[in-house]
mmCIF file of N, CA, C and O in Angstrom:
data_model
loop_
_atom_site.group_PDB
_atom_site.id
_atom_site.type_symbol
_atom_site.label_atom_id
_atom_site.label_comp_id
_atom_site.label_asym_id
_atom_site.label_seq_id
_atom_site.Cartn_x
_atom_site.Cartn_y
_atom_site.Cartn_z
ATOM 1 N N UNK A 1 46.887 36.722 52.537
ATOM 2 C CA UNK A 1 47.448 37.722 51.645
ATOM 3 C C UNK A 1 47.220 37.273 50.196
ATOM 4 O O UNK A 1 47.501 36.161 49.747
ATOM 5 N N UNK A 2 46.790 38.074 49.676
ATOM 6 C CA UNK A 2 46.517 37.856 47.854
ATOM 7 C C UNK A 2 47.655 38.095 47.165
ATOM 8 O O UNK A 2 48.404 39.058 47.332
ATOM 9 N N UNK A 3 47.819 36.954 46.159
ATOM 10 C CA UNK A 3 49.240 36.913 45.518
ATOM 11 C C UNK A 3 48.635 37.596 43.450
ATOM 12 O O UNK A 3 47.476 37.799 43.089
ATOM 13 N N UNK A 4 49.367 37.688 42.959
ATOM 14 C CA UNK A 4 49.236 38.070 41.816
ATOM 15 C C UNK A 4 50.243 37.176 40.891
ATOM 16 O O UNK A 4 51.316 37.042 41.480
ATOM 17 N N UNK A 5 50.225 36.521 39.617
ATOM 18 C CA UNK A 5 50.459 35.242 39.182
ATOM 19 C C UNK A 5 51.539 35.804 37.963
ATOM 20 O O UNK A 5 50.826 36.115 37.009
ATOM 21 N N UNK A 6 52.477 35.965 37.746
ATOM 22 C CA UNK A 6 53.034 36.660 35.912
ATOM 23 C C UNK A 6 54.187 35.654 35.767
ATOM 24 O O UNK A 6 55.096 35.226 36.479
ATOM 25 N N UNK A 7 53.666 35.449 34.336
ATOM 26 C CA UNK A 7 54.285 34.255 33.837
ATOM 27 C C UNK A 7 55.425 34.860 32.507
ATOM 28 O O UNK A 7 55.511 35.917 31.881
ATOM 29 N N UNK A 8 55.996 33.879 32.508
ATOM 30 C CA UNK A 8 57.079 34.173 31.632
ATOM 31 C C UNK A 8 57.327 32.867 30.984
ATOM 32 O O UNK A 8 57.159 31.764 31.506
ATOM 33 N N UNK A 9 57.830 33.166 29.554
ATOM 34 C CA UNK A 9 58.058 31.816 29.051
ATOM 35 C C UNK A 9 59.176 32.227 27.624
ATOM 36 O O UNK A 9 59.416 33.314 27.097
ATOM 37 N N UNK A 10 59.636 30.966 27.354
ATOM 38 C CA UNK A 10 60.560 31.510 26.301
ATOM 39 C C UNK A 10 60.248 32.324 24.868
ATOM 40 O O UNK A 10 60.999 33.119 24.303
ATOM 41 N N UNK A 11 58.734 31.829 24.395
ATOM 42 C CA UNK A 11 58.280 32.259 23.141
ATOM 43 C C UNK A 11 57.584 33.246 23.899
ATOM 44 O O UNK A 11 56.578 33.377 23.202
ATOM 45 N N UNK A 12 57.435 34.085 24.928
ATOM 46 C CA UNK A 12 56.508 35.232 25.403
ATOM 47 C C UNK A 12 56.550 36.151 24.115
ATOM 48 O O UNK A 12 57.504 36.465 23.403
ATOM 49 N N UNK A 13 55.039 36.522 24.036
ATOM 50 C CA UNK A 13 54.705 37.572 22.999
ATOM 51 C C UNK A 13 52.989 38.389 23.651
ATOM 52 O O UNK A 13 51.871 37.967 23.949
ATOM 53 N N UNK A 14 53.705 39.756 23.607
ATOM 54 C CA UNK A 14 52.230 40.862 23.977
ATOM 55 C C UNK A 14 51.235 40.265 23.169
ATOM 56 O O UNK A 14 51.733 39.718 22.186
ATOM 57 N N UNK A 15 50.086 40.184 23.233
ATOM 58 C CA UNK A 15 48.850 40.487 22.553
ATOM 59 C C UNK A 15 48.139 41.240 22.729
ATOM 60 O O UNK A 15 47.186 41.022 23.478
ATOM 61 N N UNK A 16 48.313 42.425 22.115
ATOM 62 C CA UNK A 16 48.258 43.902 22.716
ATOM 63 C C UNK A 16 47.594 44.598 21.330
ATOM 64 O O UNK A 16 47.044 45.699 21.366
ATOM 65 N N UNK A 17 47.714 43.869 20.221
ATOM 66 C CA UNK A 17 47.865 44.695 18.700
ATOM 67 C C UNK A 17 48.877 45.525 18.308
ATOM 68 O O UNK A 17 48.871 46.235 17.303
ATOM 69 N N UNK A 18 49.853 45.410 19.220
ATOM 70 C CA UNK A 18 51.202 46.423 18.489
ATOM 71 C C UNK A 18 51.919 45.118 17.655
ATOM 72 O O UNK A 18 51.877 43.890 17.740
ATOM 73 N N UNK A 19 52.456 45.913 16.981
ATOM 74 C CA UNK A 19 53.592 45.152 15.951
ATOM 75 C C UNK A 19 54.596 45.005 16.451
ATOM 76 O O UNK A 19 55.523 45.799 16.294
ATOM 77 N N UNK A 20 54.694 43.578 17.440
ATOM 78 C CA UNK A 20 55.719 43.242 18.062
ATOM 79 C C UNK A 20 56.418 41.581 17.619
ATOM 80 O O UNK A 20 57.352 41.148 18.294
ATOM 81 N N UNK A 21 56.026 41.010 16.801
ATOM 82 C CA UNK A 21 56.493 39.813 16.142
ATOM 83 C C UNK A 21 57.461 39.899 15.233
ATOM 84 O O UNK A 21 57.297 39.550 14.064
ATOM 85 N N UNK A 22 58.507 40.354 15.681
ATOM 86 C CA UNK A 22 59.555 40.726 14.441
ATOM 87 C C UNK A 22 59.429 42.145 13.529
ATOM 88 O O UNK A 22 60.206 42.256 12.581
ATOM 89 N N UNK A 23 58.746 42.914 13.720
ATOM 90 C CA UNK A 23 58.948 44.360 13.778
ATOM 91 C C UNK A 23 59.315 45.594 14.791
ATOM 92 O O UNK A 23 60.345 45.505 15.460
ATOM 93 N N UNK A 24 58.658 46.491 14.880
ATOM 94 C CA UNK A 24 59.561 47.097 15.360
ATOM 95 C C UNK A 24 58.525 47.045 16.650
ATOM 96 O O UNK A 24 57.340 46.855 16.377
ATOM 97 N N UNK A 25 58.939 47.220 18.183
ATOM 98 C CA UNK A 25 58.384 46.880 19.117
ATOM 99 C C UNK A 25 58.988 45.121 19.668
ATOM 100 O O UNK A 25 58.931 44.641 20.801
ATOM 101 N N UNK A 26 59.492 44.540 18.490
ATOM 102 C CA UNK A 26 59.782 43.246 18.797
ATOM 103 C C UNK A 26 60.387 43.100 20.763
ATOM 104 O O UNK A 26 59.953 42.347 21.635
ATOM 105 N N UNK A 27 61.467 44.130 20.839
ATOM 106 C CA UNK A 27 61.788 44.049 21.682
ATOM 107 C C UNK A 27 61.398 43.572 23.114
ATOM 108 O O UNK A 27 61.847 42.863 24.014
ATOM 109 N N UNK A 28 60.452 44.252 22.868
ATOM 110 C CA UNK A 28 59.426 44.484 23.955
ATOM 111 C C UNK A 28 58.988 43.134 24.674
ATOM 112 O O UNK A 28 58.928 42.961 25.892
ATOM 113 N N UNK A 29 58.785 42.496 23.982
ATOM 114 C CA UNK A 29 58.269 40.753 24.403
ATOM 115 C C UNK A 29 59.699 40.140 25.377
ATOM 116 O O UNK A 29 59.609 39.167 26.126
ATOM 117 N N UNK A 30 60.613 40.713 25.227
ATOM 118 C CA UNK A 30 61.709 39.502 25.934
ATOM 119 C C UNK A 30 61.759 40.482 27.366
ATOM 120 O O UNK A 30 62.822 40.390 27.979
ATOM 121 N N UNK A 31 60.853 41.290 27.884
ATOM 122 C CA UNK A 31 60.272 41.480 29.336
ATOM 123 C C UNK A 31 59.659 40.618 29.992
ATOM 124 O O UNK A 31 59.386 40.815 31.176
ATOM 125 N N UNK A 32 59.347 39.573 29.394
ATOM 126 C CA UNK A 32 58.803 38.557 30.071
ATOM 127 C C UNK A 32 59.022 37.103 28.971
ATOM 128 O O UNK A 32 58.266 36.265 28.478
ATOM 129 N N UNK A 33 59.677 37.228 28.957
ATOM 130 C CA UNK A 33 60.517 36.199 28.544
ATOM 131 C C UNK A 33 61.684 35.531 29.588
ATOM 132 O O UNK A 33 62.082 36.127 30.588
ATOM 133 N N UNK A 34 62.013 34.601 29.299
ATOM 134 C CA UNK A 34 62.994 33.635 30.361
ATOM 135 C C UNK A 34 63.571 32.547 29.506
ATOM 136 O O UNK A 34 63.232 32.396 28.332
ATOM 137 N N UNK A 35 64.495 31.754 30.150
ATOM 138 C CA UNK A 35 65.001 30.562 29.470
ATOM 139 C C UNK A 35 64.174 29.496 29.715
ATOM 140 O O UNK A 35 64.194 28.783 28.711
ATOM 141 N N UNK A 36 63.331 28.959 30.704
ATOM 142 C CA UNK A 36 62.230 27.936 30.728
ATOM 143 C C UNK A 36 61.184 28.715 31.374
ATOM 144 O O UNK A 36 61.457 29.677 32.092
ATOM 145 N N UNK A 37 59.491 28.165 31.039
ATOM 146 C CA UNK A 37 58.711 28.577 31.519
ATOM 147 C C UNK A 37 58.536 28.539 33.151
ATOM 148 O O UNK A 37 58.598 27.484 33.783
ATOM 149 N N UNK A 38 58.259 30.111 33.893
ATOM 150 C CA UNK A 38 58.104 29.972 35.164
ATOM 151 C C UNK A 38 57.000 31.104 35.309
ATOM 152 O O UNK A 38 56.585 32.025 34.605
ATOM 153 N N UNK A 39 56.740 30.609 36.505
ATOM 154 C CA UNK A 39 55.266 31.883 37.431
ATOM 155 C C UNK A 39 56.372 32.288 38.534
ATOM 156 O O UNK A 39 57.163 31.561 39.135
ATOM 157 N N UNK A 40 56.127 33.996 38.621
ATOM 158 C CA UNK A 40 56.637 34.636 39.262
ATOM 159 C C UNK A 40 55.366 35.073 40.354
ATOM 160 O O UNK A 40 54.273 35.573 40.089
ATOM 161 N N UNK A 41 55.862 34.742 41.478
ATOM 162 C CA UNK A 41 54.386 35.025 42.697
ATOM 163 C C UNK A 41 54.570 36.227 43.171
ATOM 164 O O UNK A 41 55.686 36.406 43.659
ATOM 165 N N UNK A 42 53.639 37.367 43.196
ATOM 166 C CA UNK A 42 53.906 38.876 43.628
ATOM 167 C C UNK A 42 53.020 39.092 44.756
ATOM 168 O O UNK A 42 52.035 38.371 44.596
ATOM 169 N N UNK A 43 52.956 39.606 45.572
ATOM 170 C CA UNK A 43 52.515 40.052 46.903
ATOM 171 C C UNK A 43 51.513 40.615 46.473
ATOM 172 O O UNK A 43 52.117 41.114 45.524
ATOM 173 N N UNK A 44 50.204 41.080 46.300
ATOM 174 C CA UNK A 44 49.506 41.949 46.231
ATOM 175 C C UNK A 44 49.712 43.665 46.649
ATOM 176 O O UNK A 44 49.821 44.728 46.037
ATOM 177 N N UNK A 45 49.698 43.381 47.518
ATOM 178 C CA UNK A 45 49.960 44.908 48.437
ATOM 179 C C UNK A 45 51.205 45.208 48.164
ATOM 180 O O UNK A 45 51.215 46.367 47.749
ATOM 181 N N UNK A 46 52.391 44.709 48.185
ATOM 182 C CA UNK A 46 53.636 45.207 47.514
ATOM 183 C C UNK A 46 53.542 45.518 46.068
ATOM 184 O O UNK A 46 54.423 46.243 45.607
ATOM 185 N N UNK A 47 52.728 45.137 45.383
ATOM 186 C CA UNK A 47 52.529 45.520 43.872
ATOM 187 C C UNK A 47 51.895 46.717 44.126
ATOM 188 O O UNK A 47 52.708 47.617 43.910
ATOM 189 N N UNK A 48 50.603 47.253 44.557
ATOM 190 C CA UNK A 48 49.799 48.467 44.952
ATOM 191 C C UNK A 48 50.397 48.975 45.103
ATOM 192 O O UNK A 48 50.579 49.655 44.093
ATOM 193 N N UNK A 49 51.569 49.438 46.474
ATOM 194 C CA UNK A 49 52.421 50.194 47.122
ATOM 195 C C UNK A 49 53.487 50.538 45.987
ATOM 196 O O UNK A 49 53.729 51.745 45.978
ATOM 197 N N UNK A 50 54.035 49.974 45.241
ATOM 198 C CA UNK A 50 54.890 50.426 44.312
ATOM 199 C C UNK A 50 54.477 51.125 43.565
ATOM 200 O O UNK A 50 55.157 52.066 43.155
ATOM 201 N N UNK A 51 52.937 50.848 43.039
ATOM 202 C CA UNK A 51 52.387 51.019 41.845
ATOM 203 C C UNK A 51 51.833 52.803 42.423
ATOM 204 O O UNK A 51 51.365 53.716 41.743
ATOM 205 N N UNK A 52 52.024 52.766 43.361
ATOM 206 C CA UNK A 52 51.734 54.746 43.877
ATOM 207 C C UNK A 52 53.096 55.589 43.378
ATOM 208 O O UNK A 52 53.160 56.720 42.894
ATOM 209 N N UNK A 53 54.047 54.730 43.639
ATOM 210 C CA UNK A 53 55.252 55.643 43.537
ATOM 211 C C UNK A 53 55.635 55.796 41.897
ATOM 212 O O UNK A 53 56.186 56.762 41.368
ATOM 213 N N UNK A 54 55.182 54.564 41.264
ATOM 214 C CA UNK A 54 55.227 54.571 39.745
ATOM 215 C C UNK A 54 54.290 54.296 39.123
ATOM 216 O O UNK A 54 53.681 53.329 39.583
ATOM 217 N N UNK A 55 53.721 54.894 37.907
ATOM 218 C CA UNK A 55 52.297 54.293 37.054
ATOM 219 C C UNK A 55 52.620 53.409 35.970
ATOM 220 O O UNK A 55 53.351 53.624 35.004
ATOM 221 N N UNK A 56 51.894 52.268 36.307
ATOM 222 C CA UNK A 56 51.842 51.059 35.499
ATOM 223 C C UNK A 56 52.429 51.221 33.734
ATOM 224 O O UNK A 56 53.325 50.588 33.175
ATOM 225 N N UNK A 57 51.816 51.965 33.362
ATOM 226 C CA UNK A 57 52.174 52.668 32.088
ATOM 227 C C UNK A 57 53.269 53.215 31.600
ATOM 228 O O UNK A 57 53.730 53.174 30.460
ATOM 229 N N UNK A 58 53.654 53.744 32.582
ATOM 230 C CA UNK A 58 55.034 54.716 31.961
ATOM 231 C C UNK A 58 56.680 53.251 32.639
ATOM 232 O O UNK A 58 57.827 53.123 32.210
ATOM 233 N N UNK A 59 55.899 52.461 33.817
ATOM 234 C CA UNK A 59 57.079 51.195 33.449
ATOM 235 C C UNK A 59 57.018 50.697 32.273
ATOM 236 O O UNK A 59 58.065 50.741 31.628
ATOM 237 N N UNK A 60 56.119 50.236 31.792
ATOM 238 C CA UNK A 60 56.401 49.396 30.563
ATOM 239 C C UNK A 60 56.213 50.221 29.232
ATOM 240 O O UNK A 60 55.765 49.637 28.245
ATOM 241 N N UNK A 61 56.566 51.663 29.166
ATOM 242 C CA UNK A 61 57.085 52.098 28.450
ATOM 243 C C UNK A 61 58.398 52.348 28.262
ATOM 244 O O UNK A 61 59.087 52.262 27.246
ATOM 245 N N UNK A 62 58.780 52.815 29.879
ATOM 246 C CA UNK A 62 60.341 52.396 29.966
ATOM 247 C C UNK A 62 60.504 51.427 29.592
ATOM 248 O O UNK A 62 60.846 51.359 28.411
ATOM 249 N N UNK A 63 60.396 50.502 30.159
ATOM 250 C CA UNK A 63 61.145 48.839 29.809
ATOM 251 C C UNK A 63 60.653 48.432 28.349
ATOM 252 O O UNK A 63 61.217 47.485 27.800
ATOM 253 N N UNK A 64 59.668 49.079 27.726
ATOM 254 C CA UNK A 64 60.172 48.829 25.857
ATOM 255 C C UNK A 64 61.247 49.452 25.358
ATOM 256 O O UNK A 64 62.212 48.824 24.922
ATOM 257 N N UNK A 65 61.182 50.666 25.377
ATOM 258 C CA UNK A 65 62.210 51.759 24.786
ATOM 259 C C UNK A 65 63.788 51.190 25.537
ATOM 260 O O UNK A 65 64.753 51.390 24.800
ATOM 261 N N UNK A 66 64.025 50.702 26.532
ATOM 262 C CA UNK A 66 65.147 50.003 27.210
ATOM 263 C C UNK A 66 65.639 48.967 26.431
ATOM 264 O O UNK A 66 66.655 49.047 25.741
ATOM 265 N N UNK A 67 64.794 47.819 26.558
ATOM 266 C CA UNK A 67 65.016 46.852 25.786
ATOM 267 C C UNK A 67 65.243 46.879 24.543
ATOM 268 O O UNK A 67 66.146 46.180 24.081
ATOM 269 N N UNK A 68 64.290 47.883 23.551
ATOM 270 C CA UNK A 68 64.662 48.388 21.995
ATOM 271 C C UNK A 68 65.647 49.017 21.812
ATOM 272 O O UNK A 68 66.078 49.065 20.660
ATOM 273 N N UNK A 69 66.396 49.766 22.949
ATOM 274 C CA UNK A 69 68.268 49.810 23.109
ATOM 275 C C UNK A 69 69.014 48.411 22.500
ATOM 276 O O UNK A 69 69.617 48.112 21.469
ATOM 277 N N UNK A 70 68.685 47.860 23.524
ATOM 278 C CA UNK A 70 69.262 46.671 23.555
ATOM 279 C C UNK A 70 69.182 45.988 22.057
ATOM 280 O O UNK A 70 70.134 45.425 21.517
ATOM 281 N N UNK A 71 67.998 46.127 21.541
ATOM 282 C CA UNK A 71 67.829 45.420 20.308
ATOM 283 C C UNK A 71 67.242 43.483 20.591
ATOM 284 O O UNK A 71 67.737 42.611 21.305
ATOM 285 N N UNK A 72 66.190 43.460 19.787
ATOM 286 C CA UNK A 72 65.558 41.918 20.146
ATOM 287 C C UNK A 72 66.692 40.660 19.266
ATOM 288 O O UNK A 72 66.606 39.491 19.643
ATOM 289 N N UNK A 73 67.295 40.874 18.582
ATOM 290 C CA UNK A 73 68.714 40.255 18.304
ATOM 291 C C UNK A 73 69.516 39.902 18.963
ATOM 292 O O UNK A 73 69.816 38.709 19.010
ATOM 293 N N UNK A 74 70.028 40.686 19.575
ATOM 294 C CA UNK A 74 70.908 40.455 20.787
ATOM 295 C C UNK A 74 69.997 39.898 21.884
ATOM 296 O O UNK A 74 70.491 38.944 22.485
ATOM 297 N N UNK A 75 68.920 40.236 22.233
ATOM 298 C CA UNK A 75 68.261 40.006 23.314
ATOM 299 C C UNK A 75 68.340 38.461 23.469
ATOM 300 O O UNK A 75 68.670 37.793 24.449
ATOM 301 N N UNK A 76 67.951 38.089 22.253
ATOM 302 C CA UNK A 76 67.337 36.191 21.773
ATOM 303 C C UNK A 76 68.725 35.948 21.886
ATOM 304 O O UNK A 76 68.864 34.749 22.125
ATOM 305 N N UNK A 77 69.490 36.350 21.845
ATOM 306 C CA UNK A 77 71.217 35.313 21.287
ATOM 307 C C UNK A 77 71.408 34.937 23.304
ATOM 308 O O UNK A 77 71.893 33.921 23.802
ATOM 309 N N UNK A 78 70.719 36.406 24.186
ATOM 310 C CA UNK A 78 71.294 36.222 25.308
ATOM 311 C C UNK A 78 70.727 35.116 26.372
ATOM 312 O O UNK A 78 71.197 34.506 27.332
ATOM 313 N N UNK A 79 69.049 35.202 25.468
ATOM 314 C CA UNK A 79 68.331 34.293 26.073
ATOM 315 C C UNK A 79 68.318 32.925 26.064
ATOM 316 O O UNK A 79 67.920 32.091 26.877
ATOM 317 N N UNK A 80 69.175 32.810 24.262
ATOM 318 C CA UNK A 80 69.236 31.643 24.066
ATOM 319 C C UNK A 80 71.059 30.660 25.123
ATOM 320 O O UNK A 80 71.252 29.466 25.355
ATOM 321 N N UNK A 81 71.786 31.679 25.392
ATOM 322 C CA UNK A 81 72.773 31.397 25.863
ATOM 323 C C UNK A 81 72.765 31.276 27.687
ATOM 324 O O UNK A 81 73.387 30.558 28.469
ATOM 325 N N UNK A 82 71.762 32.331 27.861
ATOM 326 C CA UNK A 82 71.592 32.381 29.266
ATOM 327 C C UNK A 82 72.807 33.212 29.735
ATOM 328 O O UNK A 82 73.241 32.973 30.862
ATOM 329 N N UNK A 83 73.301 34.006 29.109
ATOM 330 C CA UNK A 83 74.414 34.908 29.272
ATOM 331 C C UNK A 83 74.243 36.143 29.051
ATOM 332 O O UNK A 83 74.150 36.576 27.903
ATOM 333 N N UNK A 84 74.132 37.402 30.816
ATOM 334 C CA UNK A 84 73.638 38.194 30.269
ATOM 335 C C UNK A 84 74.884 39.572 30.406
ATOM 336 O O UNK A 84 74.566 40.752 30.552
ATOM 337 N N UNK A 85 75.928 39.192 30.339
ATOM 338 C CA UNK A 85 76.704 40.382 30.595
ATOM 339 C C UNK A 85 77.097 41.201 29.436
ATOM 340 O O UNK A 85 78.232 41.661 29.303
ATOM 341 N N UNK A 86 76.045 41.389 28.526
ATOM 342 C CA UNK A 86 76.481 42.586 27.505
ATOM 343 C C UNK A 86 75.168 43.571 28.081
ATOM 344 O O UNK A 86 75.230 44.596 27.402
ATOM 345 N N UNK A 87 74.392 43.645 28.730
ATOM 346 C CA UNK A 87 73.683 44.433 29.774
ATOM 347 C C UNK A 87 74.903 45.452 30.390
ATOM 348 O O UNK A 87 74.960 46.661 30.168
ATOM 349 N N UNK A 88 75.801 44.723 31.163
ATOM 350 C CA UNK A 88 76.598 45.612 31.854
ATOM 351 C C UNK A 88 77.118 46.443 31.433
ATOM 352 O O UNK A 88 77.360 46.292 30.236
ATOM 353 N N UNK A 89 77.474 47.415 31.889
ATOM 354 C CA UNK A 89 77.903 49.226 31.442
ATOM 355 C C UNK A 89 76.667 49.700 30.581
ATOM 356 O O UNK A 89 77.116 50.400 29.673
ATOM 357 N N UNK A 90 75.586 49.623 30.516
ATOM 358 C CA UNK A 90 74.521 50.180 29.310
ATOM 359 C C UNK A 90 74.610 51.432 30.173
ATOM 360 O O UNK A 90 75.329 51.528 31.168
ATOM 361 N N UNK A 91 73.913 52.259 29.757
ATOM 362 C CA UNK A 91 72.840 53.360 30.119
ATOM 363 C C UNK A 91 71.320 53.168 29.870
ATOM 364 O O UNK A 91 71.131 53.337 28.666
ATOM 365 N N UNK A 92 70.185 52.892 30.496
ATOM 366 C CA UNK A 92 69.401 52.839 30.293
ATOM 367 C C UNK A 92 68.475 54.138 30.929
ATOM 368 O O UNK A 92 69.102 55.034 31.494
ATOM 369 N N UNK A 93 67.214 54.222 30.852
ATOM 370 C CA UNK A 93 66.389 55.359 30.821
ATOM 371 C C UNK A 93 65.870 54.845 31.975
ATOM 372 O O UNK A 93 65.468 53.693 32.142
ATOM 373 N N UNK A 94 65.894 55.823 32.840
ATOM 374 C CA UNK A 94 64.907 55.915 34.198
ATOM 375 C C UNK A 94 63.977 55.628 34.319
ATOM 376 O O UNK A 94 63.435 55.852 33.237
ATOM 377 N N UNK A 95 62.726 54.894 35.505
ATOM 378 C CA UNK A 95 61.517 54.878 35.306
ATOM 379 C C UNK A 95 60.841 56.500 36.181
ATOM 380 O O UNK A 95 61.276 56.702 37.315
ATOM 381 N N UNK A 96 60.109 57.246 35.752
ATOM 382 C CA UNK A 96 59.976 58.330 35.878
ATOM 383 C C UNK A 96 58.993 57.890 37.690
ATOM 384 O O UNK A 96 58.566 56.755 37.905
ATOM 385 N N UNK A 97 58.884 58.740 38.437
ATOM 386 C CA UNK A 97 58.155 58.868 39.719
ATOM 387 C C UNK A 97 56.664 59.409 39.038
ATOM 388 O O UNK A 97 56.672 60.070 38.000
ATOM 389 N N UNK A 98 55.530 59.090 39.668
ATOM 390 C CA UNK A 98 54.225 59.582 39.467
ATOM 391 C C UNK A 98 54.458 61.077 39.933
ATOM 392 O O UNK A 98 53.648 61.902 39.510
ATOM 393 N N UNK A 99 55.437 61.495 40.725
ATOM 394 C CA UNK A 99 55.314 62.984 41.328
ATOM 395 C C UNK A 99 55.705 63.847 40.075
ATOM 396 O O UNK A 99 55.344 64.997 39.821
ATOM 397 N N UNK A 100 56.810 62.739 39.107
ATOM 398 C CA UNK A 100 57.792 64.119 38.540
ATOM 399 C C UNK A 100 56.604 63.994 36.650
ATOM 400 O O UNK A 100 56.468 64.937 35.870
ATOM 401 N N UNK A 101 56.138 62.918 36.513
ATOM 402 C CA UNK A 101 55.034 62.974 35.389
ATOM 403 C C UNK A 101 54.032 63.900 35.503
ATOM 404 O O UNK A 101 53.567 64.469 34.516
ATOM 405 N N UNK A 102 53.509 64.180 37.069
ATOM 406 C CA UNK A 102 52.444 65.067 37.364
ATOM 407 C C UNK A 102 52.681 66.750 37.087
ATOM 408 O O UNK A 102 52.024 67.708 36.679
ATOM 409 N N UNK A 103 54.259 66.414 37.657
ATOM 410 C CA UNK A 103 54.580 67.965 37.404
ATOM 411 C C UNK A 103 54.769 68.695 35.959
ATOM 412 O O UNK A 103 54.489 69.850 35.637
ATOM 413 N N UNK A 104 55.403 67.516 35.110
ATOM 414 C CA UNK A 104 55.368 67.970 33.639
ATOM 415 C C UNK A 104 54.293 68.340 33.753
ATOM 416 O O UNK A 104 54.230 69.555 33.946
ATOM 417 N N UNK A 105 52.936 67.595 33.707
ATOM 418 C CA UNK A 105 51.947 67.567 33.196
ATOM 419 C C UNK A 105 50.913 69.083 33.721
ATOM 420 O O UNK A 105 49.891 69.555 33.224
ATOM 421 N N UNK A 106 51.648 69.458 34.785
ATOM 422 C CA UNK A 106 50.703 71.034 35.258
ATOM 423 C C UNK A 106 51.552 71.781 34.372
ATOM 424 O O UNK A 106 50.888 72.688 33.869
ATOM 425 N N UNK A 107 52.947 71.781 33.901
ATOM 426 C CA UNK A 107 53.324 73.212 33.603
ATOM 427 C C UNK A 107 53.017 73.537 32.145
ATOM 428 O O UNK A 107 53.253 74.660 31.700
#
């Protein structure tokens, strides 16, 4: 079985060309961020199989706009403490289904 490798580390930062180093997007980087560096091992085929029901794209658009709730301020104070219960009670934004993006997208 083929594994897929995603790493996380405390200084994690996109290199993507968005303005995410302390502007706005900052947020976005503490998605893969952690308190010490680790490799997270993913199944192959369980990544595929998910990746039908949701498109790669519109997760990690959710999970910016989520996290930029949250604010990268708070984010670092939680990372730096390892304490994450100001998460609890949020409201955060759904990750949308590939069925219900498709349908916007015909009408």
């Amino acid at each position: 079985e083929k594994l897929q490798l995603v790493f996380f580390h405390p200084g994690f930062a996109f290199r993507d060309g968005k303005e995410r180093m302390g502007g706005e997007g900052a947020a976005a980087n503490f998605a893969r961020r952690s308190p010490v560096p680790m490799i997270n091992l993913l199944r192959t085929p369980q990544v595929r199989a998910a990746q039908k029901g949701i498109p790669t794209g519109s997760v990690y658009d959710t999970n910016e706009k989520n996290l930029a709730s949250v604010g990268s301020e708070q984010l670092q104070e939680m990372l730096h403490r390892c304490e994450w219960s100001a998460l609890e009670g949020r409201t955060y934004l759904p990750h949308q289904t590939r069925a219900a993006i498709e349908s916007a997208a015909n009408r």
